[in-house]
PDB file of C-alpha atoms in Angstrom:
ATOM      1  CA  UNK A 264      14.783 -23.362 -50.379  1.00 39.00           C
ATOM      2  CA  UNK A 265      11.928 -23.655 -52.857  1.00 44.00           C
ATOM      3  CA  UNK A 266       8.532 -22.678 -51.596  1.00 44.00           C
ATOM      4  CA  UNK A 267       5.764 -25.204 -52.031  1.00 44.00           C
ATOM      5  CA  UNK A 268       3.576 -23.970 -54.902  1.00 53.00           C
ATOM      6  CA  UNK A 269      -0.101 -23.376 -54.300  1.00 54.00           C
ATOM      7  CA  UNK A 270      -2.131 -25.564 -56.642  1.00 59.00           C
ATOM      8  CA  UNK A 271      -5.732 -26.548 -56.201  1.00 62.00           C
ATOM      9  CA  UNK A 272      -5.387 -28.845 -59.200  1.00 68.00           C
ATOM     10  CA  UNK A 273      -2.279 -30.201 -60.983  1.00 68.00           C
ATOM     11  CA  UNK A 274      -0.633 -28.119 -63.676  1.00 65.00           C
ATOM     12  CA  UNK A 275      -0.514 -31.031 -66.112  1.00 70.00           C
ATOM     13  CA  UNK A 276      -4.244 -31.730 -66.357  1.00 77.00           C
ATOM     14  CA  UNK A 277      -5.486 -33.000 -69.697  1.00 82.00           C
ATOM     15  CA  UNK A 278      -9.218 -32.342 -69.629  1.00 86.00           C
ATOM     16  CA  UNK A 279     -10.755 -32.360 -73.104  1.00 88.00           C
ATOM     17  CA  UNK A 280     -12.770 -29.146 -72.868  1.00 89.00           C
ATOM     18  CA  UNK A 281     -13.138 -28.866 -76.635  1.00 89.00           C
ATOM     19  CA  UNK A 282     -14.983 -32.170 -76.808  1.00 90.00           C
ATOM     20  CA  UNK A 283     -18.141 -30.540 -75.452  1.00 89.00           C
ATOM     21  CA  UNK A 284     -17.619 -27.103 -76.961  1.00 91.00           C
ATOM     22  CA  UNK A 285     -20.814 -27.171 -79.031  1.00 93.00           C
ATOM     23  CA  UNK A 286     -22.882 -28.192 -76.036  1.00 93.00           C
ATOM     24  CA  UNK A 287     -21.307 -25.475 -73.895  1.00 91.00           C
ATOM     25  CA  UNK A 288     -21.860 -22.759 -76.497  1.00 94.00           C
ATOM     26  CA  UNK A 289     -25.453 -23.909 -77.074  1.00 95.00           C
ATOM     27  CA  UNK A 290     -26.233 -23.767 -73.348  1.00 95.00           C
ATOM     28  CA  UNK A 291     -24.572 -20.347 -73.107  1.00 94.00           C
ATOM     29  CA  UNK A 292     -26.649 -19.097 -76.049  1.00 95.00           C
ATOM     30  CA  UNK A 293     -29.876 -20.258 -74.403  1.00 96.00           C
ATOM     31  CA  UNK A 294     -28.923 -18.642 -71.099  1.00 96.00           C
ATOM     32  CA  UNK A 295     -27.939 -15.461 -72.958  1.00 95.00           C
ATOM     33  CA  UNK A 296     -31.304 -15.238 -74.735  1.00 96.00           C
ATOM     34  CA  UNK A 297     -33.209 -16.112 -71.551  1.00 96.00           C
ATOM     35  CA  UNK A 298     -31.351 -13.358 -69.680  1.00 95.00           C
ATOM     36  CA  UNK A 299     -32.255 -10.787 -72.326  1.00 94.00           C
ATOM     37  CA  UNK A 300     -35.880 -11.930 -72.253  1.00 95.00           C
ATOM     38  CA  UNK A 301     -35.999 -11.684 -68.463  1.00 93.00           C
ATOM     39  CA  UNK A 302     -34.514  -8.186 -68.417  1.00 92.00           C
ATOM     40  CA  UNK A 303     -36.743  -6.885 -71.214  1.00 92.00           C
ATOM     41  CA  UNK A 304     -39.893  -8.636 -70.022  1.00 92.00           C
ATOM     42  CA  UNK A 305     -39.701  -8.146 -66.260  1.00 90.00           C
ATOM     43  CA  UNK A 306     -37.281  -5.263 -65.885  1.00 87.00           C
ATOM     44  CA  UNK A 307     -35.597  -4.242 -62.643  1.00 86.00           C
ATOM     45  CA  UNK A 308     -36.747  -3.189 -59.221  1.00 83.00           C
ATOM     46  CA  UNK A 309     -35.031   0.183 -59.431  1.00 81.00           C
ATOM     47  CA  UNK A 310     -33.957   1.850 -56.215  1.00 77.00           C
ATOM     48  CA  UNK A 311     -34.502   5.489 -55.379  1.00 74.00           C
ATOM     49  CA  UNK A 312     -31.199   6.281 -57.076  1.00 73.00           C
ATOM     50  CA  UNK A 313     -33.051   5.834 -60.362  1.00 76.00           C
ATOM     51  CA  UNK A 314     -36.730   6.380 -59.562  1.00 75.00           C
ATOM     52  CA  UNK A 315     -36.500   9.321 -57.182  1.00 72.00           C
ATOM     53  CA  UNK A 316     -37.937   9.527 -53.682  1.00 77.00           C
ATOM     54  CA  UNK A 317     -37.008  10.474 -50.133  1.00 81.00           C
ATOM     55  CA  UNK A 318     -34.062   9.184 -48.118  1.00 83.00           C
ATOM     56  CA  UNK A 319     -34.290   9.785 -44.355  1.00 84.00           C
ATOM     57  CA  UNK A 320     -31.445   9.049 -41.952  1.00 86.00           C
ATOM     58  CA  UNK A 321     -32.626   8.633 -38.365  1.00 87.00           C
ATOM     59  CA  UNK A 322     -30.894   7.968 -35.050  1.00 87.00           C
ATOM     60  CA  UNK A 323     -32.536   6.230 -32.099  1.00 86.00           C
ATOM     61  CA  UNK A 324     -31.680   6.563 -28.447  1.00 83.00           C
ATOM     62  CA  UNK A 325     -31.055   2.824 -28.331  1.00 84.00           C
ATOM     63  CA  UNK A 326     -30.568   0.131 -31.003  1.00 82.00           C
ATOM     64  CA  UNK A 327     -33.798  -0.235 -32.964  1.00 81.00           C
ATOM     65  CA  UNK A 328     -35.603  -3.245 -34.392  1.00 82.00           C
ATOM     66  CA  UNK A 329     -35.474  -2.907 -38.189  1.00 82.00           C
ATOM     67  CA  UNK A 330     -38.527  -5.115 -38.729  1.00 81.00           C
ATOM     68  CA  UNK A 331     -40.461  -3.159 -36.128  1.00 84.00           C
ATOM     69  CA  UNK A 332     -39.597   0.146 -37.796  1.00 84.00           C
ATOM     70  CA  UNK A 333     -40.719  -1.260 -41.128  1.00 83.00           C
ATOM     71  CA  UNK A 334     -44.059  -2.349 -39.604  1.00 85.00           C
ATOM     72  CA  UNK A 335     -44.634   1.102 -38.093  1.00 84.00           C
ATOM     73  CA  UNK A 336     -44.031   2.739 -41.460  1.00 84.00           C
ATOM     74  CA  UNK A 337     -46.404   0.294 -43.139  1.00 83.00           C
ATOM     75  CA  UNK A 338     -49.153   1.226 -40.666  1.00 83.00           C
ATOM     76  CA  UNK A 339     -48.457   4.921 -41.257  1.00 82.00           C
ATOM     77  CA  UNK A 340     -49.129   4.483 -44.978  1.00 81.00           C
ATOM     78  CA  UNK A 341     -45.556   4.239 -46.243  1.00 78.00           C
ATOM     79  CA  UNK A 342     -45.832   0.865 -47.946  1.00 74.00           C
ATOM     80  CA  UNK A 343     -42.722  -0.575 -49.549  1.00 68.00           C
ATOM     81  CA  UNK A 344     -40.377   1.462 -47.342  1.00 77.00           C
ATOM     82  CA  UNK A 345     -36.810   0.134 -47.327  1.00 77.00           C
ATOM     83  CA  UNK A 346     -35.137   0.180 -43.928  1.00 82.00           C
ATOM     84  CA  UNK A 347     -31.526  -0.759 -43.315  1.00 79.00           C
ATOM     85  CA  UNK A 348     -29.086  -0.253 -40.483  1.00 76.00           C
ATOM     86  CA  UNK A 349     -25.639   1.211 -40.910  1.00 72.00           C
ATOM     87  CA  UNK A 350     -22.908   2.244 -38.553  1.00 66.00           C
ATOM     88  CA  UNK A 351     -24.156   1.488 -35.070  1.00 69.00           C
ATOM     89  CA  UNK A 352     -27.418  -0.302 -34.455  1.00 71.00           C
ATOM     90  CA  UNK A 353     -29.024   3.000 -33.504  1.00 81.00           C
ATOM     91  CA  UNK A 354     -28.680   4.503 -36.998  1.00 85.00           C
ATOM     92  CA  UNK A 355     -31.158   3.597 -39.712  1.00 85.00           C
ATOM     93  CA  UNK A 356     -31.503   4.607 -43.335  1.00 83.00           C
ATOM     94  CA  UNK A 357     -35.085   4.765 -44.599  1.00 84.00           C
ATOM     95  CA  UNK A 358     -35.888   4.961 -48.297  1.00 81.00           C
ATOM     96  CA  UNK A 359     -39.405   5.973 -49.328  1.00 81.00           C
ATOM     97  CA  UNK A 360     -41.059   5.979 -52.704  1.00 74.00           C
ATOM     98  CA  UNK A 361     -41.978   9.396 -54.150  1.00 68.00           C
ATOM     99  CA  UNK A 362     -44.774  11.035 -52.154  1.00 65.00           C
ATOM    100  CA  UNK A 363     -47.471  13.363 -53.446  1.00 65.00           C
ATOM    101  CA  UNK A 364     -46.869  17.066 -52.949  1.00 60.00           C
ATOM    102  CA  UNK A 365     -49.766  18.826 -51.264  1.00 59.00           C
ATOM    103  CA  UNK A 366     -51.292  21.927 -52.813  1.00 59.00           C
ATOM    104  CA  UNK A 367     -49.220  25.021 -52.102  1.00 59.00           C
ATOM    105  CA  UNK A 368     -46.157  22.986 -51.078  1.00 60.00           C
ATOM    106  CA  UNK A 369     -42.807  23.003 -52.782  1.00 65.00           C
ATOM    107  CA  UNK A 370     -40.484  19.990 -52.982  1.00 62.00           C
ATOM    108  CA  UNK A 371     -38.426  21.052 -49.945  1.00 68.00           C
ATOM    109  CA  UNK A 372     -41.490  21.528 -47.733  1.00 72.00           C
ATOM    110  CA  UNK A 373     -42.916  18.188 -48.826  1.00 72.00           C
ATOM    111  CA  UNK A 374     -39.610  16.508 -48.031  1.00 74.00           C
ATOM    112  CA  UNK A 375     -39.509  18.017 -44.535  1.00 79.00           C
ATOM    113  CA  UNK A 376     -43.118  17.042 -43.905  1.00 80.00           C
ATOM    114  CA  UNK A 377     -42.390  13.463 -44.930  1.00 81.00           C
ATOM    115  CA  UNK A 378     -39.368  13.334 -42.618  1.00 82.00           C
ATOM    116  CA  UNK A 379     -41.442  14.580 -39.679  1.00 85.00           C
ATOM    117  CA  UNK A 380     -44.163  12.012 -40.415  1.00 85.00           C
ATOM    118  CA  UNK A 381     -41.542   9.275 -40.454  1.00 84.00           C
ATOM    119  CA  UNK A 382     -40.107  10.457 -37.141  1.00 84.00           C
ATOM    120  CA  UNK A 383     -43.510  10.368 -35.472  1.00 85.00           C
ATOM    121  CA  UNK A 384     -44.366   6.973 -36.956  1.00 85.00           C
ATOM    122  CA  UNK A 385     -41.215   5.155 -35.820  1.00 86.00           C
ATOM    123  CA  UNK A 386     -40.670   6.762 -32.415  1.00 84.00           C
ATOM    124  CA  UNK A 387     -41.786   4.536 -29.547  1.00 81.00           C
ATOM    125  CA  UNK A 388     -41.919   4.954 -25.783  1.00 81.00           C
ATOM    126  CA  UNK A 389     -38.413   4.802 -24.381  1.00 80.00           C
ATOM    127  CA  UNK A 390     -36.710   4.914 -27.762  1.00 81.00           C
ATOM    128  CA  UNK A 391     -37.283   8.153 -29.629  1.00 84.00           C
ATOM    129  CA  UNK A 392     -35.952   8.789 -33.127  1.00 85.00           C
ATOM    130  CA  UNK A 393     -34.323  11.989 -34.321  1.00 85.00           C
ATOM    131  CA  UNK A 394     -33.810  13.109 -37.916  1.00 85.00           C
ATOM    132  CA  UNK A 395     -30.154  13.294 -38.934  1.00 85.00           C
ATOM    133  CA  UNK A 396     -30.774  14.164 -42.558  1.00 82.00           C
ATOM    134  CA  UNK A 397     -33.512  14.021 -45.174  1.00 81.00           C
ATOM    135  CA  UNK A 398     -32.843  14.217 -48.889  1.00 79.00           C
ATOM    136  CA  UNK A 399     -35.106  14.192 -51.914  1.00 76.00           C
ATOM    137  CA  UNK A 400     -33.931  12.510 -55.121  1.00 70.00           C
ATOM    138  CA  UNK A 401     -35.888  13.799 -58.085  1.00 66.00           C
ATOM    139  CA  UNK A 402     -36.859  11.529 -60.986  1.00 62.00           C
ATOM    140  CA  UNK A 403     -34.861  13.654 -63.414  1.00 55.00           C
ATOM    141  CA  UNK A 404     -31.687  13.005 -61.402  1.00 57.00           C
ATOM    142  CA  UNK A 405     -32.543   9.306 -61.499  1.00 63.00           C
ATOM    143  CA  UNK A 406     -32.777   9.337 -65.297  1.00 70.00           C
ATOM    144  CA  UNK A 407     -29.423  11.082 -65.539  1.00 75.00           C
ATOM    145  CA  UNK A 408     -27.841   8.482 -63.256  1.00 70.00           C
ATOM    146  CA  UNK A 409     -29.251   5.666 -65.380  1.00 71.00           C
ATOM    147  CA  UNK A 410     -27.923   7.232 -68.580  1.00 78.00           C
ATOM    148  CA  UNK A 411     -24.524   7.833 -67.011  1.00 79.00           C
ATOM    149  CA  UNK A 412     -24.404   4.193 -65.951  1.00 74.00           C
ATOM    150  CA  UNK A 413     -25.209   3.098 -69.501  1.00 78.00           C
ATOM    151  CA  UNK A 414     -22.545   5.404 -70.922  1.00 83.00           C
ATOM    152  CA  UNK A 415     -19.998   4.030 -68.444  1.00 80.00           C
ATOM    153  CA  UNK A 416     -20.752   0.442 -69.489  1.00 78.00           C
ATOM    154  CA  UNK A 417     -20.467   1.304 -73.197  1.00 82.00           C
ATOM    155  CA  UNK A 418     -17.224   3.193 -72.578  1.00 83.00           C
ATOM    156  CA  UNK A 419     -15.740   0.175 -70.815  1.00 79.00           C
ATOM    157  CA  UNK A 420     -16.801  -2.207 -73.602  1.00 78.00           C
ATOM    158  CA  UNK A 421     -15.376   0.004 -76.344  1.00 83.00           C
ATOM    159  CA  UNK A 422     -12.146   0.412 -74.385  1.00 81.00           C
ATOM    160  CA  UNK A 423     -11.827  -3.348 -73.993  1.00 77.00           C
ATOM    161  CA  UNK A 424     -12.514  -3.864 -77.694  1.00 78.00           C
ATOM    162  CA  UNK A 425      -9.818  -1.406 -78.767  1.00 82.00           C
ATOM    163  CA  UNK A 426      -7.215  -2.720 -76.320  1.00 79.00           C
ATOM    164  CA  UNK A 427      -7.702  -6.407 -77.116  1.00 78.00           C
ATOM    165  CA  UNK A 428      -7.826  -5.806 -80.878  1.00 76.00           C
ATOM    166  CA  UNK A 429      -4.542  -3.898 -80.628  1.00 78.00           C
ATOM    167  CA  UNK A 430      -2.880  -6.276 -78.156  1.00 74.00           C
ATOM    168  CA  UNK A 431      -4.045  -9.556 -79.696  1.00 75.00           C
ATOM    169  CA  UNK A 432      -6.216  -9.810 -82.819  1.00 79.00           C
ATOM    170  CA  UNK A 433      -9.705  -8.662 -83.738  1.00 84.00           C
ATOM    171  CA  UNK A 434     -11.197 -12.146 -83.351  1.00 86.00           C
ATOM    172  CA  UNK A 435     -10.022 -12.226 -79.735  1.00 87.00           C
ATOM    173  CA  UNK A 436     -11.566  -8.811 -79.183  1.00 86.00           C
ATOM    174  CA  UNK A 437     -14.972  -9.872 -80.525  1.00 88.00           C
ATOM    175  CA  UNK A 438     -14.999 -13.069 -78.471  1.00 91.00           C
ATOM    176  CA  UNK A 439     -13.920 -11.207 -75.336  1.00 88.00           C
ATOM    177  CA  UNK A 440     -16.762  -8.704 -75.736  1.00 88.00           C
ATOM    178  CA  UNK A 441     -19.291 -11.509 -76.307  1.00 92.00           C
ATOM    179  CA  UNK A 442     -18.057 -13.308 -73.195  1.00 92.00           C
ATOM    180  CA  UNK A 443     -18.156 -10.146 -71.103  1.00 90.00           C
ATOM    181  CA  UNK A 444     -21.673  -9.270 -72.256  1.00 91.00           C
ATOM    182  CA  UNK A 445     -22.759 -12.800 -71.386  1.00 95.00           C
ATOM    183  CA  UNK A 446     -21.393 -12.490 -67.845  1.00 94.00           C
ATOM    184  CA  UNK A 447     -22.939  -9.068 -67.231  1.00 92.00           C
ATOM    185  CA  UNK A 448     -26.339  -9.999 -68.662  1.00 94.00           C
ATOM    186  CA  UNK A 449     -26.560 -13.184 -66.579  1.00 95.00           C
ATOM    187  CA  UNK A 450     -25.776 -11.260 -63.383  1.00 95.00           C
ATOM    188  CA  UNK A 451     -28.251  -8.523 -64.323  1.00 93.00           C
ATOM    189  CA  UNK A 452     -30.899 -11.142 -65.143  1.00 95.00           C
ATOM    190  CA  UNK A 453     -30.528 -12.576 -61.645  1.00 95.00           C
ATOM    191  CA  UNK A 454     -31.443  -9.208 -60.127  1.00 93.00           C
ATOM    192  CA  UNK A 455     -34.392  -8.946 -62.503  1.00 92.00           C
ATOM    193  CA  UNK A 456     -35.607 -12.462 -61.679  1.00 93.00           C
ATOM    194  CA  UNK A 457     -35.143 -12.167 -57.911  1.00 91.00           C
ATOM    195  CA  UNK A 458     -36.665  -8.681 -57.706  1.00 87.00           C
ATOM    196  CA  UNK A 459     -33.752  -7.422 -55.623  1.00 87.00           C
ATOM    197  CA  UNK A 460     -33.248  -3.700 -55.539  1.00 83.00           C
ATOM    198  CA  UNK A 461     -31.145  -2.365 -58.404  1.00 86.00           C
ATOM    199  CA  UNK A 462     -29.186   0.667 -57.219  1.00 82.00           C
ATOM    200  CA  UNK A 463     -25.875   2.372 -57.917  1.00 82.00           C
ATOM    201  CA  UNK A 464     -23.904  -0.187 -55.894  1.00 87.00           C
ATOM    202  CA  UNK A 465     -25.289  -2.985 -58.097  1.00 90.00           C
ATOM    203  CA  UNK A 466     -24.331  -0.976 -61.170  1.00 87.00           C
ATOM    204  CA  UNK A 467     -20.818  -0.597 -59.768  1.00 87.00           C
ATOM    205  CA  UNK A 468     -20.777  -4.349 -59.173  1.00 91.00           C
ATOM    206  CA  UNK A 469     -21.714  -5.018 -62.806  1.00 90.00           C
ATOM    207  CA  UNK A 470     -18.893  -2.779 -64.015  1.00 87.00           C
ATOM    208  CA  UNK A 471     -16.436  -4.642 -61.781  1.00 89.00           C
ATOM    209  CA  UNK A 472     -17.752  -7.940 -63.166  1.00 90.00           C
ATOM    210  CA  UNK A 473     -16.837  -6.683 -66.628  1.00 88.00           C
ATOM    211  CA  UNK A 474     -13.289  -5.986 -65.495  1.00 86.00           C
ATOM    212  CA  UNK A 475     -12.952  -9.348 -63.751  1.00 88.00           C
ATOM    213  CA  UNK A 476     -14.312 -11.207 -66.772  1.00 87.00           C
ATOM    214  CA  UNK A 477     -11.982  -9.479 -69.217  1.00 87.00           C
ATOM    215  CA  UNK A 478      -8.966 -10.070 -66.970  1.00 86.00           C
ATOM    216  CA  UNK A 479      -9.746 -13.777 -66.677  1.00 86.00           C
ATOM    217  CA  UNK A 480     -10.321 -14.131 -70.406  1.00 88.00           C
ATOM    218  CA  UNK A 481      -7.135 -12.270 -71.389  1.00 87.00           C
ATOM    219  CA  UNK A 482      -4.998 -14.625 -69.288  1.00 88.00           C
ATOM    220  CA  UNK A 483      -6.344 -17.596 -71.246  1.00 89.00           C
ATOM    221  CA  UNK A 484      -6.038 -15.759 -74.567  1.00 88.00           C
ATOM    222  CA  UNK A 485      -2.417 -14.897 -73.873  1.00 87.00           C
ATOM    223  CA  UNK A 486      -1.607 -18.567 -73.369  1.00 89.00           C
ATOM    224  CA  UNK A 487      -3.545 -19.441 -76.534  1.00 88.00           C
ATOM    225  CA  UNK A 488      -1.426 -17.011 -78.527  1.00 84.00           C
ATOM    226  CA  UNK A 489       1.823 -18.368 -77.098  1.00 86.00           C
ATOM    227  CA  UNK A 490       0.842 -21.965 -77.797  1.00 86.00           C
ATOM    228  CA  UNK A 491      -0.283 -21.187 -81.336  1.00 83.00           C
ATOM    229  CA  UNK A 492       3.157 -19.761 -82.046  1.00 78.00           C
ATOM    230  CA  UNK A 493       5.184 -22.514 -80.374  1.00 81.00           C
ATOM    231  CA  UNK A 494       3.195 -25.741 -80.839  1.00 79.00           C
ATOM    232  CA  UNK A 495       2.665 -27.667 -84.055  1.00 81.00           C
ATOM    233  CA  UNK A 496      -0.720 -29.144 -83.216  1.00 83.00           C
ATOM    234  CA  UNK A 497      -4.297 -28.657 -84.315  1.00 85.00           C
ATOM    235  CA  UNK A 498      -6.200 -25.564 -83.066  1.00 84.00           C
ATOM    236  CA  UNK A 499      -8.466 -27.691 -80.863  1.00 87.00           C
ATOM    237  CA  UNK A 500      -5.435 -29.132 -79.100  1.00 89.00           C
ATOM    238  CA  UNK A 501      -3.999 -25.635 -78.681  1.00 88.00           C
ATOM    239  CA  UNK A 502      -7.201 -24.519 -76.978  1.00 90.00           C
ATOM    240  CA  UNK A 503      -7.284 -27.562 -74.724  1.00 91.00           C
ATOM    241  CA  UNK A 504      -3.687 -27.145 -73.608  1.00 90.00           C
ATOM    242  CA  UNK A 505      -4.134 -23.425 -73.026  1.00 90.00           C
ATOM    243  CA  UNK A 506      -7.186 -23.907 -70.793  1.00 91.00           C
ATOM    244  CA  UNK A 507      -5.511 -26.717 -68.851  1.00 90.00           C
ATOM    245  CA  UNK A 508      -2.322 -24.723 -68.353  1.00 89.00           C
ATOM    246  CA  UNK A 509      -4.217 -21.732 -66.927  1.00 88.00           C
ATOM    247  CA  UNK A 510      -6.892 -23.729 -65.091  1.00 88.00           C
ATOM    248  CA  UNK A 511      -5.206 -23.708 -61.684  1.00 85.00           C
ATOM    249  CA  UNK A 512      -4.500 -19.980 -61.883  1.00 85.00           C
ATOM    250  CA  UNK A 513      -8.054 -19.220 -62.986  1.00 88.00           C
ATOM    251  CA  UNK A 514      -9.680 -21.183 -60.177  1.00 88.00           C
ATOM    252  CA  UNK A 515      -7.364 -19.853 -57.461  1.00 88.00           C
ATOM    253  CA  UNK A 516      -7.876 -16.234 -58.561  1.00 88.00           C
ATOM    254  CA  UNK A 517     -11.636 -16.645 -58.729  1.00 90.00           C
ATOM    255  CA  UNK A 518     -11.787 -18.411 -55.359  1.00 91.00           C
ATOM    256  CA  UNK A 519      -9.754 -15.719 -53.582  1.00 90.00           C
ATOM    257  CA  UNK A 520     -11.879 -12.995 -55.165  1.00 91.00           C
ATOM    258  CA  UNK A 521     -15.088 -14.819 -54.227  1.00 94.00           C
ATOM    259  CA  UNK A 522     -14.040 -15.273 -50.591  1.00 93.00           C
ATOM    260  CA  UNK A 523     -13.028 -11.614 -50.312  1.00 91.00           C
ATOM    261  CA  UNK A 524     -16.392 -10.449 -51.630  1.00 93.00           C
ATOM    262  CA  UNK A 525     -18.196 -13.006 -49.449  1.00 93.00           C
ATOM    263  CA  UNK A 526     -16.669 -11.334 -46.396  1.00 92.00           C
ATOM    264  CA  UNK A 527     -17.936  -7.989 -47.708  1.00 89.00           C
ATOM    265  CA  UNK A 528     -21.397  -9.504 -48.198  1.00 90.00           C
ATOM    266  CA  UNK A 529     -21.505 -10.886 -44.648  1.00 88.00           C
ATOM    267  CA  UNK A 530     -19.950  -7.993 -42.747  1.00 84.00           C
ATOM    268  CA  UNK A 531     -20.395  -4.999 -45.066  1.00 77.00           C
ATOM    269  CA  UNK A 532     -23.971  -4.214 -44.094  1.00 70.00           C
ATOM    270  CA  UNK A 533     -27.082  -3.801 -46.187  1.00 69.00           C
ATOM    271  CA  UNK A 534     -25.746  -0.856 -48.164  1.00 71.00           C
ATOM    272  CA  UNK A 535     -23.041  -3.045 -49.767  1.00 82.00           C
ATOM    273  CA  UNK A 536     -25.102  -6.199 -50.165  1.00 86.00           C
ATOM    274  CA  UNK A 537     -26.007  -5.584 -53.814  1.00 88.00           C
ATOM    275  CA  UNK A 538     -22.406  -4.785 -54.740  1.00 90.00           C
ATOM    276  CA  UNK A 539     -21.050  -7.914 -53.068  1.00 93.00           C
ATOM    277  CA  UNK A 540     -23.771 -10.193 -54.415  1.00 94.00           C
ATOM    278  CA  UNK A 541     -23.283  -9.061 -58.008  1.00 94.00           C
ATOM    279  CA  UNK A 542     -19.540  -9.617 -57.713  1.00 94.00           C
ATOM    280  CA  UNK A 543     -19.936 -13.100 -56.212  1.00 95.00           C
ATOM    281  CA  UNK A 544     -22.254 -14.210 -58.996  1.00 95.00           C
ATOM    282  CA  UNK A 545     -19.988 -12.551 -61.549  1.00 93.00           C
ATOM    283  CA  UNK A 546     -16.939 -14.422 -60.213  1.00 93.00           C
ATOM    284  CA  UNK A 547     -18.654 -17.772 -60.739  1.00 94.00           C
ATOM    285  CA  UNK A 548     -20.123 -16.944 -64.148  1.00 95.00           C
ATOM    286  CA  UNK A 549     -16.907 -15.276 -65.343  1.00 92.00           C
ATOM    287  CA  UNK A 550     -14.819 -18.310 -64.436  1.00 92.00           C
ATOM    288  CA  UNK A 551     -17.155 -20.687 -66.251  1.00 92.00           C
ATOM    289  CA  UNK A 552     -17.377 -18.487 -69.344  1.00 93.00           C
ATOM    290  CA  UNK A 553     -13.601 -18.094 -69.651  1.00 90.00           C
ATOM    291  CA  UNK A 554     -13.273 -21.897 -69.690  1.00 90.00           C
ATOM    292  CA  UNK A 555     -16.346 -23.131 -71.542  1.00 91.00           C
ATOM    293  CA  UNK A 556     -17.249 -20.185 -73.789  1.00 92.00           C
ATOM    294  CA  UNK A 557     -14.277 -17.983 -74.721  1.00 91.00           C
ATOM    295  CA  UNK A 558     -11.934 -20.573 -76.214  1.00 90.00           C
ATOM    296  CA  UNK A 559     -14.670 -22.644 -77.890  1.00 92.00           C
ATOM    297  CA  UNK A 560     -15.851 -19.538 -79.739  1.00 92.00           C
ATOM    298  CA  UNK A 561     -12.332 -19.126 -81.152  1.00 90.00           C
ATOM    299  CA  UNK A 562     -12.805 -22.405 -83.040  1.00 89.00           C
ATOM    300  CA  UNK A 563     -16.134 -21.612 -84.699  1.00 89.00           C
ATOM    301  CA  UNK A 564     -17.030 -19.954 -87.982  1.00 85.00           C
ATOM    302  CA  UNK A 565     -15.638 -16.531 -88.773  1.00 87.00           C
ATOM    303  CA  UNK A 566     -14.155 -16.298 -85.269  1.00 87.00           C
ATOM    304  CA  UNK A 567     -11.925 -19.362 -85.735  1.00 85.00           C
ATOM    305  CA  UNK A 568      -8.301 -18.435 -85.039  1.00 83.00           C
ATOM    306  CA  UNK A 569      -5.473 -19.887 -87.122  1.00 77.00           C
ATOM    307  CA  UNK A 570      -1.719 -19.891 -86.730  1.00 71.00           C
ATOM    308  CA  UNK A 571      -1.434 -17.309 -89.508  1.00 72.00           C
ATOM    309  CA  UNK A 572      -3.574 -14.891 -87.502  1.00 67.00           C
ATOM    310  CA  UNK A 573      -1.050 -14.912 -84.673  1.00 66.00           C
ATOM    311  CA  UNK A 574       2.300 -14.937 -86.449  1.00 62.00           C
ATOM    312  CA  UNK A 575       4.688 -12.448 -84.808  1.00 55.00           C
ATOM    313  CA  UNK A 576       4.890  -9.107 -86.497  1.00 53.00           C
ATOM    314  CA  UNK A 577       8.227  -7.939 -87.885  1.00 42.00           C
ATOM    315  CA  UNK A 578       8.816  -5.556 -84.992  1.00 44.00           C
ATOM    316  CA  UNK A 579       8.196  -8.374 -82.536  1.00 51.00           C
ATOM    317  CA  UNK A 580      10.860 -10.469 -84.238  1.00 50.00           C
ATOM    318  CA  UNK A 581      13.325  -7.593 -84.084  1.00 51.00           C
ATOM    319  CA  UNK A 582      12.629  -7.035 -80.384  1.00 52.00           C
ATOM    320  CA  UNK A 583      13.094 -10.732 -79.652  1.00 49.00           C
ATOM    321  CA  UNK A 584      16.396 -10.747 -81.571  1.00 57.00           C
ATOM    322  CA  UNK A 585      17.748  -7.884 -79.440  1.00 58.00           C
ATOM    323  CA  UNK A 586      17.078  -9.708 -76.195  1.00 55.00           C
ATOM    324  CA  UNK A 587      20.067 -11.434 -74.559  1.00 52.00           C
TER     325      UNK A 587
END
């Protein structure tokens, strides 16, 4: 018995994606430049992971009102405090911007004093708060985390470049890196534009967007290579057929990934909101870029791929000849 295949769209679609390739690349270029301008001009709303500050974990006798706690902290002079619940409704995580150290105090004493001030400010009649933990994140640690995040992103990009150049051809590698950078910069620009907090979970989300984007692009590139070797048609037709043949797979994969991350966004709590949001946006942008940007770039200028670029190497022919 043959199982009914799962297809959101037919496998034999014949959309002419290459017809609008110049328009798609032009729009992508404008969005790319606008994203860079937004990031450079406005920057990010860095969380305490990068700026330093005090993180206080408190536990109430009964579930607490997050907005009420935030108002109490505002009145106590802790403006811009970030309050989020985690675990049960009685546990809250409070993030405070760096506070001034009084004369004669060391960093540990200042941190304890801040925690005690927070406890007094948020405790109310019938629902007292107790300090579970209080940690101070220094600005130097924040700079190291930022640099490590940058190194991780560069390491991933270089690894992708080497793998794709070895597995396919250098033109594919360059296009894949351009597409991945586009996806990551657009997602990062959203956080810059919206002013949402940029913390380590968002950074992890951006790195996962890079992986998702590369995976999606490689699937299309693999079909492009196969069609170039087997079909006797023009390169534009090869690109069109390759995108159409992988379109159903691309959309289904992206949709399943998006729904999984949406569940994380809804039920994962505030601490995972940035991670889930970056991945949801990345799923949408990565799908669009793999269809409307990656293949069109392989038909333009020095990046244009020809049949000669993808002829099987001698060892490939020998391996194919040995197969039954």
